[in-house]
Amino acid sequence: MPFISKIQRQSDFNVFDSQTPIVIDNGASYFRIGWAGESEPRVVFRNIVQRPRHKVTGETVTIVGDHDPALLKYFDCTRSGPRSAFDSNVVYQFETMEYILDFGFDRMGANGMEIDHPVLITECVCNPVQSRSKMAELLFETYGVPSIAFGVDVAFSYKYNQQQGVCAKDGLALCPGFTTTHVIPFVDGEPVYKGSCRTNIGGFHVTDYLKQLLSLKYPYHLTRFTWERVEDLKMEHCYIAPDYLSEARLFQKGAKEAEEKTRCWQLPWVPPPTEEPPSEEEIARKAAIKEKQGQRLREMAEAKRSSKINELENELHALEFLLHQLDQVEESEIPSFLAETGYVSRQEIESARNKVMQSLRKVKGEPKNEQAETEKADLAANEKYSLINIPDDMLTPEQLNEKKKQLSLKSMAEGRQRLKQKRYEEELERERQQQLEEEKRLENPELYLEQLHTRYKDLSERVDQQKRLKTNGGHSNGNNLSGGVGRGERLNAAQRERMRLLTTAAFDRGKGEDTFGVKDEDWELYKLMSKDYANDDEEGPDEDEAELARISSRLQELDPTFIPKLDAGFSQPAEVPRFKPLTKEDFQIFLGVERFRCPEILFNPNWIGVDQVGLDEMAGVSIRRLPYKDESLEERLTSSILVTGGSSLFPGIVERLEAGIRMIRPCGSPIKIVRALDPVMDAWRGAASFASDPQFHTQTFSRLDYYEKGEDWLRNYQLQYTV
C-alpha cells in the first residue's frame, strides 16, 4: 500500500463525520480496517504482536504487524516471539488485541483516546459470548465507541458476491481460512447457523506441514525456511491435485510430466573465486623475491655461524689457558685453585675442552676422525669403568659393589650400542631394497605392479591363515560340527606350555610328599612362566604383517584403483574426510510431491492427526444438519456453492470439491461451485457495503444498551444481513 503521512491520516480521519462507521475485518491472519462505503481498507497488517528488548538500552518495545528484518537486528527477539490474540479462530488474548487496535486506530489517523465512530467488527461463526462480551467491553470502555455491530466474515463475503451476481440467495459458503474451515448454508439470503459446521484445519496447518517436509528434506538449510518464506512458497507453488493417488504415482515413476511439475527454488549462492594461473612476470617476480629472501637468510645464518665459531674459539682458548695454569700450580694448591674455577677435577676440564672442540669442528664442517673418536671413546670408557679390569682380591668391599654397578652399566651401554648398530644396518638394508625396487619399477612398471599384486594376495592369505591358527590352536575339532572350538583349541603355543607346567609341576617329584620349592632350581619354573607371559603379551605384528602393510602402502601410491582389505592383519590409518566445495546445485530447493501433498490435508485432516472430515464432506454434513428437509432446497444449495477464504486460492480446489461433493450427492444432482471474486478481501468489502446502508444504525447496540442489558443481551444478538 502507498505510504501516507500521519498528518494526512489525521486530516482524512477528521473529514468523516461521527456517523460514518469504521469497518474492521478481524481475521486470524490479517487485520483490515477502513471506512464504510469504500472499496478498499485503509490499513492492512498481520494480526500479530511482538515485544522484544532493545540490545543497547534494554527497553521493551512493541512491534505490531509486519516487521522489517533489517530493524530487528537491533532487538533481542530470543525471549519474545510473535504472539496472536487468537486461539484457533476465537479472540482470547485481549491484552494483545488492545495493542492491535491501538495500532490500527493510530494508522487510521485517530488523534485522541476517544473513537467517536460506530464500529462494525467481524467474528467467527458461533463466537462464544465471553469473547464477544470482552471485545465489546474493550471497545466501549477503552476507546469509547458509541455503538458496535458484530457480523460473520463468511456471511459478508457471501452477501457481497451475491450482490455481484456470483452466487444465488440459496447456497453454501465454504471458507477454508487460516486456522479453521467453515461451511454455512444460506436460505433466502440469510445464514442458517444451525446447519453450519467447522473443522480445525486451515492455511496455517498447510504452511506448517510444508515447513516440516522441507526441513526433513533439506536439514542443512533450516534457517532458510522461515515462516514468511514458506508461506510465500505455499501460495506460489502449491495446488490441489484432482486425484491424489494418480498424481503421486507420476512422481513415484519419475515420469516426464512429474519433472515438468517440479519447481526449483534457488537460494542465494556466491560462487567461490576462481584462481587464475599466474603469469610469467608474476612467477619471475615471486622467484626474485624468494631468492632475495633466501640470500638474506643465508647471510643471517653465516653471521650466526661466525658468531658461534668466535664464541667456541674463545671458550676453547680459555679452557686451554686454564689447563696450562693448572700444570704450573703446586700439588697442594690444586684443590683451592679448582674451587675458584668452579671445576672439580682436571678430567672435568679436559672433558669440557673435548666437547668444545667437537662442537667447533661440527660448526666449521670439518670431517670427523673416526679412529680418533673411537680411541677417545675407549679412553672415556676405561676412565668411566676403571674397576672392571682390576682383580677382586685387590678391591675393598665398597669397590667390589662399585665394580658390579660398572659391569651392569657397561653391559647395558654395549647392548644399546649393538641395538643402535643393528637398526642402522637395517635402515641401510631397507634403503638398498627400496632402491632395487625402484630400479625394477622403472625398468618395467606393468610387470612390477603385477608382481606387487601377486605378493600382496599371497601375504594376505598367509596372514589370514596365521590368524585362524592362533584362534583355533593349529587344529580343528572334528566333533564340533558348528565350527566352535574348545578352550584348549583357543590357546596358542606359549599358553599351552604354561598350562602343561602348571598341571605337572606338583607331580614331577613322584607320588610322595610334595617337596616342590625345596630346591632353588624349582623356582626356575616361575622364571620360565614369566618369560612366556612376557613373550605372549609382547606379541605384535610379525614380519609378514609388516611386509603386507608396506606392500599395501606401495600399491596405494602406484595404483589408484587398489582397495586394501580391511581385515588384512594391520590397522588402516583413519582417512581424512574429503569435503567437496559447495556448488550451485547444493543451494537449490526442489518442490515436487510437496506441492500437492501439503494442501491435501484440507481434504484429509487425519494426515496430521486431526480426526475430522475433509472439506468436501463438510458440505454433506452441513446439508444434513438443516432443520428442514427439502430435496428442492438441497438442490438449490448445491447449485450455488461459493468458495472463499485465503486457502481457496489453491489452483484446482474448485474441480476437486466438485468431484468430492458429486460422490456424496445423489446421481444427477446439480452441482455448481464458484470461487469468490476476491476470497481475501470480499469479507471486508461486504462489511463495508453493509455498514454504508442507511439502516445500519438499527443493527447496532449502543454503550447504554450494553450497560443496561449486559452480557445476556449479547448472547441473543444476531445481525440481520437482509436490511
Short mmCIF file of C-alpha atoms in Angstrom, two decimals, residues 135-514:
data_model
loop_
_atom_site.label_atom_id
_atom_site.label_comp_id
_atom_site.label_asym_id
_atom_site.label_seq_id
_atom_site.Cartn_x
_atom_site.Cartn_y
_atom_site.Cartn_z
CA MET A 135 -14.49 -7.37 22.82
CA ALA A 136 -17.48 -5.11 23.50
CA GLU A 137 -16.05 -4.17 26.89
CA LEU A 138 -12.68 -3.30 25.29
CA LEU A 139 -14.23 -1.12 22.59
CA PHE A 140 -16.71 0.64 24.90
CA GLU A 141 -14.55 1.30 27.95
CA THR A 142 -11.10 1.72 26.40
CA TYR A 143 -11.90 3.51 23.15
CA GLY A 144 -15.34 4.98 23.98
CA VAL A 145 -17.02 3.97 20.72
CA PRO A 146 -20.71 4.98 20.62
CA SER A 147 -22.07 1.72 19.15
CA ILE A 148 -20.92 -1.70 17.91
CA ALA A 149 -22.15 -4.33 15.48
CA PHE A 150 -20.83 -7.89 15.16
CA GLY A 151 -21.01 -9.86 11.91
CA VAL A 152 -19.65 -13.11 10.50
CA ASP A 153 -16.91 -12.66 7.90
CA VAL A 154 -18.09 -15.60 5.75
CA ALA A 155 -21.62 -14.16 5.62
CA PHE A 156 -20.30 -10.75 4.50
CA SER A 157 -18.26 -12.38 1.73
CA TYR A 158 -21.28 -14.40 0.51
CA LYS A 159 -23.56 -11.34 0.54
CA TYR A 160 -21.02 -9.26 -1.36
CA ASN A 161 -20.65 -11.91 -4.08
CA GLN A 162 -24.44 -12.29 -4.18
CA GLN A 163 -24.73 -8.58 -4.90
CA GLN A 164 -22.18 -9.01 -7.69
CA GLY A 165 -24.21 -11.85 -9.21
CA VAL A 166 -21.70 -14.58 -8.48
CA CYS A 167 -23.97 -16.72 -6.26
CA ALA A 168 -27.71 -17.03 -5.54
CA LYS A 169 -29.74 -16.38 -2.41
CA ASP A 170 -29.82 -20.08 -1.59
CA GLY A 171 -26.43 -21.68 -1.43
CA LEU A 172 -23.46 -22.86 0.62
CA ALA A 173 -20.45 -20.82 1.68
CA LEU A 174 -17.24 -22.85 2.12
CA CYS A 175 -14.48 -20.89 3.81
CA PRO A 176 -11.12 -22.62 4.34
CA GLY A 177 -9.50 -19.94 6.50
CA PHE A 178 -6.23 -19.54 8.35
CA THR A 179 -6.80 -21.88 11.29
CA THR A 180 -10.30 -23.29 10.69
CA THR A 181 -12.68 -24.18 7.88
CA HIS A 182 -16.37 -23.28 7.97
CA VAL A 183 -19.41 -24.22 5.90
CA ILE A 184 -22.58 -22.09 6.26
CA PRO A 185 -25.83 -22.73 4.36
CA PHE A 186 -27.79 -19.65 3.16
CA VAL A 187 -31.56 -19.71 2.68
CA ASP A 188 -33.27 -16.64 1.21
CA GLY A 189 -30.07 -14.67 1.66
CA GLU A 190 -29.79 -15.31 5.43
CA PRO A 191 -27.26 -17.68 7.05
CA VAL A 192 -28.64 -20.72 8.85
CA TYR A 193 -26.15 -21.18 11.67
CA LYS A 194 -27.81 -24.37 12.90
CA GLY A 195 -26.65 -26.06 9.71
CA SER A 196 -23.08 -24.76 9.83
CA CYS A 197 -20.06 -26.90 10.67
CA ARG A 198 -16.38 -26.37 11.37
CA THR A 199 -13.11 -28.29 11.23
CA ASN A 200 -9.86 -27.26 12.88
CA ILE A 201 -7.79 -27.23 9.71
CA GLY A 202 -6.68 -24.30 7.57
CA GLY A 203 -3.88 -22.50 5.81
CA PHE A 204 -1.77 -22.37 8.98
CA HIS A 205 -1.60 -26.15 9.06
CA VAL A 206 -0.74 -26.33 5.35
CA THR A 207 2.17 -23.94 5.85
CA ASP A 208 3.37 -25.77 8.95
CA TYR A 209 3.19 -29.13 7.14
CA LEU A 210 5.18 -27.76 4.20
CA LYS A 211 7.77 -26.32 6.59
CA GLN A 212 8.17 -29.71 8.27
CA LEU A 213 8.58 -31.57 4.98
CA LEU A 214 11.19 -29.13 3.67
CA SER A 215 13.10 -29.21 6.97
CA LEU A 216 13.27 -33.01 6.81
CA LYS A 217 14.26 -32.97 3.15
CA TYR A 218 16.91 -30.25 3.46
CA PRO A 219 18.12 -30.27 7.10
CA TYR A 220 21.19 -28.17 6.25
CA HIS A 221 19.01 -25.22 5.15
CA LEU A 222 16.79 -24.98 8.24
CA THR A 223 17.47 -21.27 8.76
CA ARG A 224 16.19 -20.52 5.26
CA PHE A 225 12.73 -21.96 5.96
CA THR A 226 11.26 -19.04 7.84
CA TRP A 227 7.50 -18.89 8.28
CA GLU A 228 7.11 -15.96 5.90
CA ARG A 229 9.20 -17.60 3.18
CA VAL A 230 7.37 -20.94 3.43
CA GLU A 231 4.06 -19.07 3.29
CA ASP A 232 5.16 -17.43 0.04
CA LEU A 233 6.24 -20.80 -1.39
CA LYS A 234 2.86 -22.28 -0.48
CA MET A 235 0.87 -19.56 -2.20
CA GLU A 236 3.16 -19.53 -5.23
CA HIS A 237 3.65 -23.24 -5.96
CA CYS A 238 1.10 -25.42 -4.14
CA TYR A 239 -2.01 -26.76 -5.86
CA ILE A 240 -4.84 -29.25 -5.27
CA ALA A 241 -4.46 -32.49 -7.22
CA PRO A 242 -7.63 -33.73 -8.99
CA ASP A 243 -6.71 -37.28 -7.93
CA TYR A 244 -4.03 -37.54 -5.27
CA LEU A 245 -3.10 -41.19 -5.87
CA SER A 246 -2.70 -40.71 -9.64
CA GLU A 247 -0.62 -37.60 -9.08
CA ALA A 248 1.60 -39.37 -6.56
CA ARG A 249 2.20 -42.28 -8.97
CA LEU A 250 3.51 -39.84 -11.57
CA PHE A 251 6.23 -38.68 -9.19
CA GLN A 252 6.90 -42.22 -7.99
CA LYS A 253 7.55 -43.40 -11.54
CA GLY A 254 9.63 -40.32 -12.34
CA ALA A 255 7.62 -39.51 -15.44
CA LYS A 256 8.40 -36.55 -17.65
CA GLU A 257 5.18 -34.87 -16.57
CA ALA A 258 6.37 -35.04 -12.96
CA GLU A 259 9.63 -33.33 -13.92
CA GLU A 260 7.66 -30.56 -15.59
CA LYS A 261 5.60 -30.06 -12.43
CA THR A 262 8.68 -29.89 -10.19
CA ARG A 263 9.69 -26.37 -9.18
CA CYS A 264 13.15 -25.22 -8.14
CA TRP A 265 13.87 -22.50 -5.58
CA GLN A 266 17.41 -21.19 -5.92
CA LEU A 267 18.86 -19.98 -2.63
CA PRO A 268 21.41 -17.14 -2.61
CA TRP A 269 24.79 -18.56 -3.58
CA VAL A 270 28.07 -16.86 -4.35
CA PRO A 271 30.48 -18.95 -6.44
CA PRO A 272 33.94 -19.34 -4.93
CA PRO A 273 36.60 -17.18 -6.57
CA THR A 274 38.48 -19.00 -9.30
CA GLU A 275 42.23 -18.82 -9.08
CA GLU A 276 43.83 -17.88 -12.38
CA PRO A 277 47.31 -19.27 -13.13
CA PRO A 278 49.98 -16.64 -12.50
CA SER A 279 51.63 -15.00 -15.48
CA GLU A 280 55.32 -15.39 -16.36
CA GLU A 281 56.06 -11.92 -14.99
CA GLU A 282 54.38 -12.83 -11.69
CA ILE A 283 56.32 -16.10 -11.48
CA ALA A 284 59.60 -14.25 -12.20
CA ARG A 285 58.75 -11.60 -9.59
CA LYS A 286 57.96 -14.21 -6.92
CA ALA A 287 61.16 -16.12 -7.80
CA ALA A 288 63.20 -12.92 -7.40
CA ILE A 289 61.56 -12.20 -4.04
CA LYS A 290 62.20 -15.79 -2.92
CA GLU A 291 65.83 -15.61 -4.00
CA LYS A 292 66.27 -12.32 -2.20
CA GLN A 293 64.75 -13.79 0.98
CA GLY A 294 66.95 -16.87 0.66
CA GLN A 295 70.07 -14.72 0.27
CA ARG A 296 69.11 -12.77 3.37
CA LEU A 297 68.58 -15.98 5.33
CA ARG A 298 71.94 -17.33 4.16
CA GLU A 299 73.65 -14.12 5.26
CA MET A 300 71.96 -14.31 8.64
CA ALA A 301 72.97 -17.98 9.02
CA GLU A 302 76.57 -17.18 8.05
CA ALA A 303 76.68 -14.34 10.58
CA LYS A 304 75.27 -16.59 13.27
CA ARG A 305 77.80 -19.30 12.35
CA SER A 306 80.72 -16.84 12.56
CA SER A 307 79.49 -15.63 15.95
CA LYS A 308 79.21 -19.21 17.17
CA ILE A 309 82.74 -20.05 15.94
CA ASN A 310 84.19 -17.00 17.72
CA GLU A 311 82.33 -17.93 20.90
CA LEU A 312 83.57 -21.54 20.80
CA GLU A 313 87.15 -20.49 19.98
CA ASN A 314 87.20 -18.08 22.93
CA GLU A 315 85.84 -20.82 25.20
CA LEU A 316 88.46 -23.29 23.89
CA HIS A 317 91.29 -20.80 24.47
CA ALA A 318 90.05 -20.17 27.99
CA LEU A 319 89.98 -23.91 28.80
CA GLU A 320 93.50 -24.48 27.35
CA PHE A 321 94.79 -21.48 29.32
CA LEU A 322 93.18 -22.96 32.44
CA LEU A 323 94.89 -26.33 31.84
CA HIS A 324 98.21 -24.52 31.30
CA GLN A 325 97.83 -22.69 34.59
CA LEU A 326 96.82 -25.94 36.31
CA ASP A 327 100.14 -27.53 35.21
CA GLN A 328 102.07 -24.73 36.91
CA VAL A 329 100.16 -24.97 40.20
CA GLU A 330 101.69 -26.99 43.00
CA GLU A 331 100.00 -30.24 44.10
CA SER A 332 98.88 -28.86 47.46
CA GLU A 333 97.24 -25.76 45.93
CA ILE A 334 95.28 -27.63 43.21
CA PRO A 335 92.01 -28.03 45.27
CA SER A 336 91.87 -24.32 46.13
CA PHE A 337 92.66 -23.38 42.52
CA LEU A 338 89.90 -25.69 41.18
CA ALA A 339 87.44 -24.30 43.74
CA GLU A 340 88.00 -20.81 42.33
CA THR A 341 87.43 -22.01 38.73
CA GLY A 342 84.27 -23.99 39.52
CA TYR A 343 85.59 -27.34 38.23
CA VAL A 344 86.06 -30.44 40.39
CA SER A 345 89.00 -32.15 38.68
CA ARG A 346 91.36 -31.92 35.76
CA GLN A 347 89.39 -34.64 33.96
CA GLU A 348 86.26 -32.43 34.00
CA ILE A 349 88.18 -29.58 32.41
CA GLU A 350 89.59 -31.87 29.70
CA SER A 351 86.14 -33.33 29.06
CA ALA A 352 84.71 -29.82 28.65
CA ARG A 353 87.57 -28.93 26.26
CA ASN A 354 86.89 -32.07 24.16
CA LYS A 355 83.22 -31.20 23.91
CA VAL A 356 84.03 -27.65 22.82
CA MET A 357 86.47 -28.97 20.22
CA GLN A 358 83.83 -31.35 18.84
CA SER A 359 81.26 -28.54 18.66
CA LEU A 360 83.81 -26.30 16.93
CA ARG A 361 84.59 -28.92 14.31
CA LYS A 362 80.89 -29.51 13.76
CA VAL A 363 80.19 -25.82 13.25
CA LYS A 364 83.15 -25.45 10.88
CA GLY A 365 82.03 -28.52 8.95
CA GLU A 366 85.27 -30.44 9.34
CA PRO A 367 85.10 -34.24 8.72
CA LYS A 368 85.15 -36.50 11.76
CA ASN A 369 88.22 -38.54 12.59
CA GLU A 370 86.53 -41.86 13.35
CA GLN A 371 89.71 -43.53 14.57
CA ALA A 372 90.41 -40.69 16.97
CA GLU A 373 86.80 -40.70 18.06
CA THR A 374 86.96 -44.44 18.73
CA GLU A 375 90.16 -44.07 20.70
CA LYS A 376 88.68 -41.24 22.72
CA ALA A 377 85.52 -43.27 23.34
CA ASP A 378 87.56 -46.24 24.53
CA LEU A 379 89.63 -43.94 26.72
CA ALA A 380 86.47 -42.41 28.19
CA ALA A 381 85.00 -45.89 28.74
CA ASN A 382 88.16 -47.00 30.55
CA GLU A 383 88.01 -43.91 32.70
CA LYS A 384 84.30 -44.43 33.38
CA TYR A 385 84.62 -48.15 34.12
CA SER A 386 88.02 -48.08 35.81
CA LEU A 387 87.39 -51.00 38.22
CA ILE A 388 86.35 -53.64 35.68
CA ASN A 389 89.87 -54.88 34.79
CA ILE A 390 91.12 -54.92 38.42
CA PRO A 391 91.03 -58.34 40.16
CA ASP A 392 88.55 -58.73 43.01
CA ASP A 393 91.20 -59.61 45.62
CA MET A 394 92.73 -56.18 45.11
CA LEU A 395 89.49 -54.30 45.83
CA THR A 396 87.76 -53.31 49.04
CA PRO A 397 84.13 -54.32 49.67
CA GLU A 398 82.93 -50.83 48.64
CA GLN A 399 84.97 -51.05 45.42
CA LEU A 400 83.52 -54.52 44.74
CA ASN A 401 79.99 -53.10 44.90
CA GLU A 402 81.03 -50.27 42.63
CA LYS A 403 82.62 -52.80 40.24
CA LYS A 404 79.31 -54.69 39.99
CA LYS A 405 77.48 -51.45 39.16
CA GLN A 406 80.06 -50.62 36.48
CA LEU A 407 79.72 -54.09 34.96
CA SER A 408 75.94 -53.72 34.79
CA LEU A 409 76.13 -50.22 33.30
CA LYS A 410 78.73 -51.30 30.74
CA SER A 411 76.67 -54.30 29.61
CA MET A 412 73.58 -52.08 29.16
CA ALA A 413 75.57 -49.46 27.26
CA GLU A 414 77.05 -52.13 24.97
CA GLY A 415 73.58 -53.57 24.42
CA ARG A 416 72.21 -50.17 23.43
CA GLN A 417 75.14 -49.66 21.11
CA ARG A 418 74.56 -53.04 19.46
CA LEU A 419 70.85 -52.29 19.06
CA LYS A 420 71.66 -48.91 17.55
CA GLN A 421 74.13 -50.50 15.14
CA LYS A 422 71.57 -53.15 14.22
CA ARG A 423 68.91 -50.53 13.47
CA TYR A 424 71.40 -48.58 11.41
CA GLU A 425 72.23 -51.68 9.38
CA GLU A 426 68.51 -52.48 8.93
CA GLU A 427 67.90 -48.95 7.71
CA LEU A 428 70.73 -49.27 5.21
CA GLU A 429 69.34 -52.60 4.04
CA ARG A 430 65.84 -51.10 3.71
CA GLU A 431 67.15 -48.22 1.64
CA ARG A 432 69.05 -50.65 -0.57
CA GLN A 433 65.90 -52.75 -1.08
CA GLN A 434 63.85 -49.66 -1.91
CA GLN A 435 66.47 -48.57 -4.43
CA LEU A 436 66.41 -52.00 -6.06
CA GLU A 437 62.60 -51.99 -6.22
CA GLU A 438 62.58 -48.54 -7.75
CA GLU A 439 65.01 -49.73 -10.44
CA LYS A 440 62.72 -52.70 -11.17
CA ARG A 441 59.71 -50.40 -11.40
CA LEU A 442 61.40 -48.03 -13.78
CA GLU A 443 62.58 -50.95 -15.92
CA ASN A 444 59.10 -52.49 -16.35
CA PRO A 445 56.27 -50.70 -14.46
CA GLU A 446 53.48 -53.09 -15.54
CA LEU A 447 55.36 -56.22 -14.53
CA TYR A 448 56.41 -54.64 -11.24
CA LEU A 449 52.78 -53.72 -10.41
CA GLU A 450 51.57 -57.22 -11.28
CA GLN A 451 54.23 -58.77 -9.02
CA LEU A 452 53.17 -56.45 -6.18
CA HIS A 453 49.53 -57.52 -6.53
CA THR A 454 50.53 -61.20 -6.54
CA ARG A 455 52.71 -60.76 -3.49
CA TYR A 456 50.00 -58.84 -1.68
CA LYS A 457 47.49 -61.63 -2.36
CA ASP A 458 49.87 -64.35 -1.09
CA LEU A 459 50.74 -62.42 2.04
CA SER A 460 47.08 -61.69 2.77
CA GLU A 461 46.21 -65.37 2.60
CA ARG A 462 49.18 -66.26 4.79
CA VAL A 463 48.30 -63.65 7.42
CA ASP A 464 44.67 -64.79 7.47
CA GLN A 465 45.79 -68.38 7.92
CA GLN A 466 48.07 -67.39 10.79
CA LYS A 467 45.15 -65.61 12.45
CA ARG A 468 42.98 -68.69 12.13
CA LEU A 469 45.77 -70.87 13.58
CA LYS A 470 46.16 -68.53 16.55
CA THR A 471 42.43 -68.66 17.15
CA ASN A 472 41.93 -72.42 16.68
CA GLY A 473 45.22 -73.61 18.17
CA GLY A 474 46.55 -75.18 14.95
CA HIS A 475 43.92 -77.91 14.58
CA SER A 476 40.17 -78.27 14.41
CA ASN A 477 37.81 -80.37 16.45
CA GLY A 478 36.09 -82.84 14.15
CA ASN A 479 33.24 -83.47 16.60
CA ASN A 480 32.34 -79.83 16.71
CA LEU A 481 30.22 -79.52 13.60
CA SER A 482 29.11 -76.00 14.37
CA GLY A 483 32.61 -74.62 13.87
CA GLY A 484 33.15 -73.70 17.56
CA VAL A 485 36.35 -74.51 19.40
CA GLY A 486 37.12 -75.51 22.99
CA ARG A 487 39.29 -73.60 25.44
CA GLY A 488 42.35 -75.73 24.65
CA GLU A 489 41.98 -75.04 20.95
CA ARG A 490 41.86 -71.28 21.56
CA LEU A 491 45.26 -71.25 23.34
CA ASN A 492 48.46 -70.52 21.48
CA ALA A 493 51.71 -72.44 21.94
CA ALA A 494 53.04 -70.34 24.85
CA GLN A 495 49.74 -70.56 26.72
CA ARG A 496 49.58 -74.34 26.28
CA GLU A 497 53.16 -74.65 27.59
CA ARG A 498 52.23 -72.69 30.72
CA MET A 499 49.20 -74.92 31.22
CA ARG A 500 51.40 -78.02 30.97
CA LEU A 501 53.89 -76.67 33.51
CA LEU A 502 51.16 -75.82 35.97
CA THR A 503 49.48 -79.23 35.73
CA THR A 504 52.65 -81.28 36.01
CA ALA A 505 54.69 -79.22 38.48
CA ALA A 506 53.24 -80.92 41.57
CA PHE A 507 53.90 -84.45 40.23
CA ASP A 508 57.46 -84.09 38.96
CA ARG A 509 58.84 -85.22 42.35
CA GLY A 510 56.87 -88.50 42.47
CA LYS A 511 53.85 -89.59 44.41
CA GLY A 512 55.37 -88.98 47.85
CA GLU A 513 55.48 -85.81 49.84
CA ASP A 514 55.12 -82.61 47.87
#
